[in-house]
Short mmCIF file of C-alpha atoms and ligand atoms in Angstrom, two decimals:
data_model
loop_
_atom_site.label_atom_id
_atom_site.label_comp_id
_atom_site.label_asym_id
_atom_site.label_seq_id
_atom_site.Cartn_x
_atom_site.Cartn_y
_atom_site.Cartn_z
CA MET A 1 -16.81 17.78 12.73
CA LEU A 2 -14.45 15.41 11.04
CA HIS A 3 -14.55 13.89 7.57
CA TYR A 4 -12.05 11.90 5.54
CA THR A 5 -11.98 11.67 1.76
CA ALA A 6 -9.38 9.05 0.96
CA ARG A 7 -7.93 7.22 -2.03
CA ILE A 8 -5.99 4.06 -1.34
CA GLU A 9 -4.16 1.91 -3.85
CA PRO A 10 -2.62 -1.24 -2.42
CA ASP A 11 0.11 -3.10 -4.28
CA ILE A 12 -0.81 -6.66 -3.34
CA ALA A 13 2.28 -8.38 -4.72
CA GLY A 14 4.57 -5.69 -3.34
CA ARG A 15 2.82 -5.61 0.07
CA ALA A 16 2.71 -1.83 -0.05
CA LEU A 17 0.26 0.99 -0.58
CA ARG A 18 -0.04 4.54 -1.78
CA GLY A 19 -2.65 6.82 -0.33
CA GLN A 20 -3.95 10.32 -0.10
CA VAL A 21 -6.49 11.74 2.28
CA SER A 22 -8.24 15.07 2.75
CA ILE A 23 -9.10 15.57 6.40
CA ARG A 24 -11.84 18.10 7.07
CA LEU A 25 -11.97 19.31 10.64
CA ALA A 26 -12.95 22.21 12.87
CA LEU A 27 -10.59 23.48 15.56
CA ARG A 28 -11.76 22.86 19.10
CA SER A 29 -9.87 25.58 20.90
CA GLU A 30 -8.32 29.02 20.45
CA GLY A 31 -4.80 29.54 19.25
CA VAL A 32 -4.20 26.06 17.83
CA GLN A 33 -0.92 26.05 15.93
CA GLN A 34 -0.37 22.39 15.42
CA LEU A 35 -2.63 19.55 14.33
CA GLU A 36 -1.86 15.96 15.26
CA PHE A 37 -2.88 12.77 13.50
CA ASP A 38 -2.10 9.10 13.85
CA ALA A 39 -0.04 7.87 10.93
CA GLY A 40 1.39 4.50 11.98
CA GLU A 41 4.53 3.71 10.05
CA LEU A 42 3.34 5.53 6.94
CA GLU A 43 5.85 7.62 5.09
CA ILE A 44 4.42 11.11 4.61
CA GLU A 45 5.30 12.68 1.27
CA LYS A 46 3.40 15.93 1.32
CA VAL A 47 0.99 17.90 3.50
CA SER A 48 -0.90 20.88 2.13
CA GLU A 49 -4.01 22.99 2.47
CA ARG A 50 -5.67 24.43 -0.65
CA GLY A 51 -2.54 23.73 -2.63
CA ARG A 52 -0.26 25.46 -0.15
CA ALA A 53 2.42 23.23 1.38
CA LEU A 54 2.41 22.98 5.16
CA VAL A 55 5.32 22.24 7.45
CA PHE A 56 5.02 18.84 9.10
CA GLU A 57 6.99 16.32 11.08
CA LYS A 58 6.47 12.63 11.67
CA ALA A 59 7.54 11.23 15.02
CA GLU A 60 6.55 8.03 16.80
CA GLN A 61 3.57 7.20 14.60
CA ARG A 62 2.20 10.74 14.90
CA LEU A 63 1.99 13.31 12.14
CA ARG A 64 2.28 16.89 13.38
CA VAL A 65 1.19 19.62 11.00
CA ARG A 66 1.93 23.27 11.60
CA LEU A 67 -0.73 25.82 10.71
CA PRO A 68 0.62 29.01 9.08
CA GLN A 69 -0.95 31.04 11.89
CA PRO A 70 -2.73 30.24 15.17
CA GLY A 71 -6.29 29.12 14.45
CA LYS A 72 -9.53 30.20 16.08
CA SER A 73 -11.92 27.87 17.82
CA GLY A 74 -14.44 26.53 15.30
CA GLU A 75 -12.23 27.47 12.35
CA ARG A 76 -12.45 24.93 9.53
CA HIS A 77 -9.53 23.33 7.78
CA GLU A 78 -9.06 20.77 5.07
CA ILE A 79 -5.64 19.16 5.21
CA ASP A 80 -4.40 17.07 2.28
CA VAL A 81 -1.87 14.35 3.01
CA VAL A 82 -0.06 12.23 0.43
CA TYR A 83 1.68 9.14 1.74
CA ARG A 84 2.96 5.66 1.08
CA GLY A 85 3.73 2.67 3.22
CA ALA A 86 4.57 -0.99 3.56
CA PRO A 87 2.72 -1.73 6.78
CA ARG A 88 3.86 -4.73 8.80
CA TYR A 89 0.40 -4.90 10.34
CA GLY A 90 -2.95 -3.17 9.91
CA LEU A 91 -3.11 -4.34 6.30
CA GLU A 92 -2.79 -8.00 5.25
CA PHE A 93 -1.58 -8.98 1.81
CA HIS A 94 -2.09 -12.49 0.43
CA PRO A 95 -0.78 -12.34 -3.15
CA GLU A 96 -1.50 -16.06 -3.71
CA ARG A 97 -5.21 -15.25 -3.26
CA GLY A 98 -4.96 -11.83 -4.92
CA GLU A 99 -6.21 -10.57 -1.59
CA VAL A 100 -5.77 -7.52 0.60
CA TYR A 101 -7.72 -6.56 3.72
CA THR A 102 -7.46 -4.30 6.72
CA ILE A 103 -7.00 -5.66 10.19
CA PHE A 104 -7.69 -2.82 12.65
CA SER A 105 -4.80 -0.36 13.22
CA THR A 106 -6.43 1.96 10.69
CA SER A 107 -3.60 4.50 10.96
CA GLN A 108 -1.27 1.95 9.32
CA TRP A 109 -3.09 2.57 6.02
CA LEU A 110 -4.99 5.85 6.55
CA VAL A 111 -3.72 9.02 8.22
CA CYS A 112 -6.49 9.62 10.75
CA ILE A 113 -7.32 9.97 14.41
CA ASP A 114 -7.28 6.55 16.06
CA ALA A 115 -9.03 7.42 19.34
CA PRO A 116 -12.37 5.55 19.49
CA SER A 117 -14.14 8.65 20.85
CA GLU A 118 -13.53 10.50 17.56
CA ARG A 119 -16.21 9.77 14.98
CA ALA A 120 -16.02 10.87 11.37
CA SER A 121 -17.74 10.28 8.06
CA LEU A 122 -15.73 8.62 5.32
CA ASP A 123 -15.53 8.69 1.54
CA LEU A 124 -13.12 5.96 0.46
CA THR A 125 -11.94 5.07 -3.01
CA LEU A 126 -10.03 1.80 -3.28
CA THR A 127 -8.15 0.90 -6.43
CA VAL A 128 -7.43 -2.79 -6.99
CA PRO A 129 -6.61 -5.05 -9.95
CA SER A 130 -9.59 -5.72 -12.26
CA GLY A 131 -11.63 -8.79 -11.50
CA LEU A 132 -11.40 -8.60 -7.71
CA LYS A 133 -14.49 -8.21 -5.58
CA ALA A 134 -14.33 -5.62 -2.85
CA VAL A 135 -16.21 -4.72 0.31
CA GLY A 136 -16.00 -1.38 2.15
CA ASN A 137 -17.85 0.86 4.61
CA GLY A 138 -21.16 2.50 3.88
CA ARG A 139 -22.83 2.42 0.50
CA LEU A 140 -21.10 1.70 -2.77
CA VAL A 141 -21.26 4.93 -4.78
CA SER A 142 -19.50 3.75 -7.90
CA LYS A 143 -17.30 1.14 -9.44
CA SER A 144 -15.28 2.21 -12.42
CA ALA A 145 -12.66 0.68 -14.67
CA LEU A 146 -9.35 2.52 -14.79
CA GLY A 147 -6.43 2.11 -17.14
CA GLY A 148 -3.85 -0.57 -16.43
CA ARG A 149 -6.48 -3.23 -15.69
CA ARG A 150 -7.52 -1.62 -12.45
CA ASP A 151 -10.94 -1.01 -10.90
CA SER A 152 -11.88 1.71 -8.46
CA TYR A 153 -14.53 1.15 -5.83
CA ARG A 154 -15.89 4.18 -4.06
CA TRP A 155 -17.92 3.93 -0.86
CA ARG A 156 -19.45 6.62 1.25
CA GLN A 157 -20.37 6.42 4.92
CA ASP A 158 -22.25 9.55 6.02
CA GLN A 159 -22.85 8.27 9.53
CA PRO A 160 -19.84 9.36 11.60
CA MET A 161 -18.01 6.22 12.76
CA PRO A 162 -14.90 5.61 14.87
CA SER A 163 -11.92 5.05 12.57
CA TYR A 164 -11.04 1.63 14.00
CA VAL A 165 -14.07 0.15 12.17
CA TYR A 166 -12.97 1.59 8.82
CA GLY A 167 -11.65 -0.97 6.41
CA PHE A 168 -11.99 -2.96 3.24
CA ALA A 169 -11.35 -6.39 1.80
CA ALA A 170 -10.66 -7.27 -1.81
CA GLY A 171 -9.92 -10.63 -3.36
CA ARG A 172 -10.89 -13.26 -5.91
CA TYR A 173 -14.06 -14.12 -4.06
CA ASN A 174 -17.06 -16.26 -4.84
CA GLU A 175 -20.19 -14.52 -3.76
CA ALA A 176 -23.67 -15.44 -2.61
CA GLY A 177 -26.33 -13.24 -1.15
CA GLY A 178 -29.49 -12.99 0.80
CA THR A 179 -32.01 -10.49 2.02
CA GLY A 180 -31.46 -8.88 5.39
CA GLU A 181 -33.90 -6.91 7.44
CA ASN A 182 -33.46 -3.60 5.71
CA GLY A 183 -30.92 -4.33 3.06
CA GLU A 184 -28.83 -6.83 1.26
CA LEU A 185 -26.68 -9.60 2.75
CA ARG A 186 -23.42 -10.49 1.00
CA PHE A 187 -21.33 -13.59 1.69
CA LEU A 188 -17.85 -13.85 0.16
CA SER A 189 -15.09 -16.42 0.19
CA ALA A 190 -12.22 -17.48 -2.05
CA GLU A 191 -12.62 -21.14 -1.08
CA LEU A 192 -16.30 -21.84 -0.43
CA GLN A 193 -18.89 -21.87 -3.20
CA GLY A 194 -22.27 -20.13 -3.26
CA PRO A 195 -24.37 -22.95 -1.77
CA GLN A 196 -21.87 -23.48 1.07
CA LEU A 197 -21.82 -19.75 1.79
CA ARG A 198 -25.60 -19.62 1.93
CA LYS A 199 -25.59 -22.54 4.35
CA LEU A 200 -22.80 -21.07 6.48
CA PHE A 201 -24.53 -17.70 6.84
CA ALA A 202 -28.10 -19.03 6.87
CA ASP A 203 -28.77 -17.38 10.25
CA SER A 204 -27.37 -13.92 9.46
CA ALA A 205 -30.78 -12.42 8.69
CA ASP A 206 -32.20 -13.87 11.91
CA MET A 207 -29.22 -12.49 13.88
CA LEU A 208 -29.79 -8.99 12.48
CA ARG A 209 -33.45 -9.22 13.46
CA PHE A 210 -32.68 -10.56 16.92
CA PHE A 211 -30.06 -7.93 17.77
CA GLY A 212 -32.19 -5.19 16.24
CA ARG A 213 -35.01 -6.13 18.61
CA ARG A 214 -32.69 -6.30 21.62
CA ALA A 215 -31.15 -2.95 20.66
CA GLY A 216 -34.45 -1.25 19.94
CA ILE A 217 -32.87 -0.07 16.67
CA ARG A 218 -33.08 -2.00 13.44
CA TYR A 219 -30.04 -2.60 11.28
CA ARG A 220 -30.06 -0.63 8.04
CA GLY A 221 -28.08 -1.14 4.90
CA THR A 222 -25.98 -3.91 3.46
CA TYR A 223 -24.21 -6.34 5.78
CA SER A 224 -21.34 -8.37 4.34
CA GLN A 225 -19.45 -11.35 5.71
CA VAL A 226 -16.11 -12.12 4.13
CA LEU A 227 -13.93 -15.17 4.68
CA VAL A 228 -10.31 -14.07 4.39
CA ALA A 229 -7.01 -15.94 4.53
CA LYS A 230 -6.53 -15.49 8.23
CA THR A 231 -7.94 -13.50 11.12
CA ILE A 232 -9.25 -14.21 14.58
CA GLY A 233 -12.41 -12.44 13.42
CA GLN A 234 -13.08 -8.75 13.28
CA GLU A 235 -15.95 -6.35 13.02
CA LEU A 236 -15.88 -3.40 10.67
CA ASP A 237 -18.52 -0.88 9.81
CA GLY A 238 -21.10 -2.80 7.77
CA PHE A 239 -19.17 -6.04 7.50
CA ALA A 240 -17.21 -8.73 9.28
CA LEU A 241 -14.03 -10.55 8.36
CA LEU A 242 -13.78 -14.18 9.44
CA SER A 243 -11.25 -16.80 8.41
CA GLU A 244 -11.80 -19.45 5.74
CA ALA A 245 -10.84 -22.07 8.37
CA TYR A 246 -13.51 -20.83 10.75
CA GLY A 247 -16.06 -20.88 7.91
CA ARG A 248 -15.33 -24.56 7.27
CA GLU A 249 -15.61 -25.29 11.00
CA VAL A 250 -19.09 -23.75 11.22
CA LEU A 251 -20.22 -25.71 8.15
CA GLU A 252 -19.40 -28.88 10.08
CA LYS A 253 -20.70 -27.60 13.38
CA PRO A 254 -23.45 -24.94 13.26
CA GLU A 255 -23.22 -24.42 17.05
CA ALA A 256 -19.80 -22.88 16.43
CA GLN A 257 -21.45 -19.80 14.94
CA GLY A 258 -20.96 -17.82 18.16
CA LEU A 259 -18.20 -15.78 16.52
CA ILE A 260 -20.43 -14.91 13.55
CA ALA A 261 -22.99 -13.62 16.05
CA HIS A 262 -20.30 -11.83 18.09
CA GLU A 263 -19.04 -9.86 15.08
CA LEU A 264 -22.57 -9.11 13.96
CA ALA A 265 -23.54 -7.84 17.44
CA HIS A 266 -20.69 -5.32 17.17
CA GLN A 267 -22.71 -3.45 14.54
CA TRP A 268 -24.58 -2.08 17.56
CA TRP A 269 -22.33 -2.65 20.59
CA GLY A 270 -18.92 -1.41 19.59
CA ASN A 271 -19.49 0.28 16.25
CA MET A 272 -22.46 2.46 17.24
CA VAL A 273 -22.29 2.38 21.04
CA THR A 274 -18.54 2.74 21.38
CA ASN A 275 -16.23 2.53 24.38
CA ARG A 276 -15.01 6.06 25.07
CA ASP A 277 -11.46 4.81 25.42
CA TRP A 278 -9.82 1.38 25.33
CA GLY A 279 -9.87 1.20 29.14
CA GLN A 280 -13.65 0.71 28.72
CA PHE A 281 -13.16 -1.98 26.07
CA TRP A 282 -15.36 -4.44 27.98
CA LEU A 283 -18.37 -2.36 26.89
CA ASN A 284 -17.53 -3.41 23.31
CA GLU A 285 -16.31 -6.96 23.84
CA GLY A 286 -18.21 -8.10 26.93
CA PHE A 287 -21.40 -6.91 25.22
CA ALA A 288 -20.63 -8.61 21.90
CA ASN A 289 -19.85 -11.88 23.69
CA PHE A 290 -22.91 -11.68 25.89
CA MET A 291 -25.22 -10.77 23.00
CA ALA A 292 -23.82 -13.64 20.91
CA ALA A 293 -24.69 -16.03 23.75
CA ALA A 294 -28.17 -14.50 23.96
CA TYR A 295 -28.52 -15.21 20.25
CA LEU A 296 -27.41 -18.84 20.71
CA GLU A 297 -30.04 -19.14 23.43
CA HIS A 298 -32.69 -17.83 21.04
CA ARG A 299 -31.47 -20.12 18.24
CA PHE A 300 -30.49 -23.35 20.01
CA GLY A 301 -32.15 -23.13 23.42
CA GLU A 302 -31.13 -22.31 26.95
CA ALA A 303 -28.49 -25.03 27.24
CA ALA A 304 -26.40 -23.30 24.55
CA TYR A 305 -26.51 -20.08 26.57
CA ARG A 306 -25.68 -21.88 29.82
CA GLU A 307 -22.72 -23.55 28.20
CA ARG A 308 -21.32 -20.12 27.34
CA VAL A 309 -21.98 -18.77 30.82
CA ASP A 310 -20.24 -21.78 32.39
CA GLY A 311 -17.23 -21.21 30.14
CA TRP A 312 -16.98 -17.55 31.23
CA LYS A 313 -17.31 -18.56 34.87
CA ARG A 314 -14.55 -21.18 34.56
CA ARG A 315 -12.23 -18.61 32.98
CA LEU A 316 -13.00 -16.13 35.76
CA ASP A 317 -12.30 -18.79 38.42
CA LYS A 318 -8.96 -19.44 36.76
CA LEU A 319 -8.14 -15.73 36.76
CA ARG A 320 -8.92 -15.56 40.44
CA GLU A 321 -6.94 -18.65 41.34
CA SER A 322 -3.89 -17.21 39.62
CA GLY A 323 -4.38 -13.77 41.17
CA LYS A 324 -5.03 -12.24 37.73
CA ASP A 325 -8.57 -11.00 38.26
CA HIS A 326 -8.92 -7.33 37.38
CA ALA A 327 -11.63 -4.69 37.31
CA LEU A 328 -13.44 -4.61 33.95
CA VAL A 329 -12.29 -1.02 33.56
CA TYR A 330 -8.57 -0.49 32.89
CA ALA A 331 -6.61 2.68 33.56
CA ASN A 332 -4.69 1.90 30.40
CA TRP A 333 -4.95 -0.81 27.79
CA ASN A 334 -1.41 -0.85 26.43
CA LYS A 335 0.02 -4.28 25.81
CA PRO A 336 -2.83 -6.31 27.34
CA THR A 337 -1.98 -9.88 28.35
CA ALA A 338 -4.11 -12.93 27.52
CA ASP A 339 -5.49 -12.65 31.07
CA ASP A 340 -6.45 -9.00 30.53
CA ARG A 341 -8.27 -10.02 27.37
CA ALA A 342 -10.07 -12.76 29.30
CA VAL A 343 -11.18 -10.15 31.84
CA VAL A 344 -12.63 -7.91 29.13
CA TYR A 345 -14.14 -10.61 26.89
CA GLN A 346 -15.18 -13.37 29.27
CA LYS A 347 -15.58 -11.76 32.65
CA GLY A 348 -17.21 -8.81 30.86
CA ALA A 349 -19.84 -11.08 29.33
CA TYR A 350 -20.26 -12.95 32.61
CA VAL A 351 -20.95 -9.72 34.49
CA LEU A 352 -23.70 -8.84 31.99
CA HIS A 353 -25.15 -12.29 32.61
CA LEU A 354 -25.06 -11.64 36.38
CA LEU A 355 -26.75 -8.30 35.83
CA ARG A 356 -29.45 -10.06 33.82
CA GLU A 357 -30.03 -12.47 36.71
CA GLU A 358 -29.96 -9.64 39.21
CA LEU A 359 -32.51 -7.46 37.41
CA GLY A 360 -34.73 -10.06 35.81
CA GLU A 361 -35.67 -10.36 32.13
CA ARG A 362 -37.95 -7.37 31.76
CA ALA A 363 -35.86 -4.75 33.51
CA PHE A 364 -32.58 -6.03 32.07
CA TRP A 365 -33.66 -6.02 28.43
CA ARG A 366 -35.50 -2.73 28.84
CA GLY A 367 -32.24 -1.34 30.19
CA VAL A 368 -30.22 -2.74 27.27
CA ARG A 369 -32.64 -1.13 24.82
CA THR A 370 -32.58 2.22 26.60
CA TYR A 371 -28.78 2.16 26.82
CA THR A 372 -28.37 1.28 23.15
CA ARG A 373 -30.81 3.91 21.94
CA ALA A 374 -29.49 6.62 24.25
CA TYR A 375 -25.87 6.14 23.19
CA TYR A 376 -26.32 5.08 19.56
CA GLY A 377 -23.67 6.98 17.61
CA HIS A 378 -21.87 8.03 20.79
CA SER A 379 -19.16 7.01 23.22
CA VAL A 380 -19.91 5.30 26.51
CA THR A 381 -18.37 4.58 29.87
CA SER A 382 -19.36 2.05 32.52
CA ALA A 383 -20.96 4.88 34.51
CA ASP A 384 -23.33 5.54 31.58
CA LEU A 385 -24.37 1.89 31.56
CA ARG A 386 -24.88 1.89 35.31
CA GLN A 387 -27.05 4.99 35.21
CA VAL A 388 -29.31 3.58 32.49
CA MET A 389 -29.63 0.19 34.19
CA GLU A 390 -30.46 1.85 37.49
CA ARG A 391 -33.19 3.89 35.88
CA ALA A 392 -34.58 0.90 33.99
CA SER A 393 -34.76 -1.21 37.13
CA GLY A 394 -35.39 1.43 39.77
CA ARG A 395 -32.52 -0.10 41.72
CA ASP A 396 -29.32 1.26 43.20
CA LEU A 397 -26.56 -0.69 41.47
CA SER A 398 -23.59 0.96 43.15
CA ALA A 399 -22.67 -2.17 45.12
CA PHE A 400 -22.99 -4.39 42.03
CA PHE A 401 -20.82 -2.10 39.88
CA ALA A 402 -18.28 -1.56 42.67
CA ARG A 403 -17.85 -5.30 43.03
CA TRP A 404 -18.09 -6.51 39.44
CA VAL A 405 -17.13 -3.62 37.18
CA ASP A 406 -14.77 -1.41 39.14
CA GLY A 407 -13.45 -4.07 41.48
CA ALA A 408 -11.66 -7.39 41.41
CA GLU A 409 -11.19 -10.27 43.76
CA PRO A 410 -7.95 -9.84 45.70
CA ALA A 411 -5.21 -12.34 44.86
CA PRO A 412 -5.48 -15.43 47.04
CA ALA A 413 -3.10 -15.31 49.99
CA MET A 414 0.04 -17.29 49.19
CA ALA A 415 0.44 -20.35 51.34
CA SER A 416 3.33 -19.54 53.62
CA LYS A 417 6.56 -21.24 52.71
CA PRO A 418 7.53 -24.15 54.90
CA ASP A 419 10.24 -23.03 57.26
CA LEU A 420 13.27 -25.03 56.21
CA ALA A 421 15.71 -23.47 58.64
CA LYS A 422 14.58 -25.36 61.62
ZN1 ZN B 501 -15.25 -8.45 19.38
#
């Protein structure tokens, strides 16, 4: 059990923030004396429990809190942390747009547990200057005016989610909307106007329907798409951040909406069916890429899908030629190179395409549905995927997974150097 109740107040012009969080947790083992949290470069001011100050230390982005006495397994605690920070990443400030938004690295703005296998519910109050529009996780509980021309937005997400999909965006946005499958659609941008936003995100409702069918679980709640000053694109719980530049590109070229579909697909594959650790990241990113291509196939026809597949294959060929092919699963995912990212994103999607060809339409999509439903709200590994796909197809996939998921093509033998010393 893990729950965060947090209050965050960014200072957009000052590129800083103040925050406080109550972390509710239950101890997992006997005799625990120290709790550990991720706290990025945040400066911790005070740690307490029920008003009683606790001893803590901050070292290497970790906050260690000492319990007054060894705890028992299952024992509940609620730790209050007051902090401030001026994060260099994790939170983007664009004062010229009156804008602030999160960009992964949640522990740079919220003291939390970063590991993707830890899921927690969240109650977040964000205080921003009056007149800004804001988007957050879960449902909006209240919006209230505070003194000093400030507004507070409070959202609550009761579904436990991994902390890396926590976030918010606030800015001087124009807004348009639509109706999704089971909730509202919101489109926001500081640069595009309502009609352009409706055109840009015209397919969002269809995407939600399509992925919901493929997942065997319908999307529920509001889904928001926000164009921010700059990002390569990122999924958060209940919304996506895309860049204004990308938005303009898609307006010109609707076929470029693959990234919109990719981020939307993460609402299932990534956010709800989550890689157990970052070494299994391909289960998030390969899936999102593959599902986006499947959507393009549904929307624009098979050629659009094939074009994607050919692109993945070309990237994989390049990896192999340069000896940079790697198993989809990584022992550790610290400091990945561009080639490592290509393995996870492109080869990952390509391998799902190969699996689709291998199993045929019926068995493959039945497997995807079973996998998604079985692990919805949980962590996954490649072995979990294999087991489900084997059951769905009645096939032994050990050779396929050994070759494509756990294995890599050996580096090509170097041509021997010409012998100059004749
Ligand atoms: Zn992604």
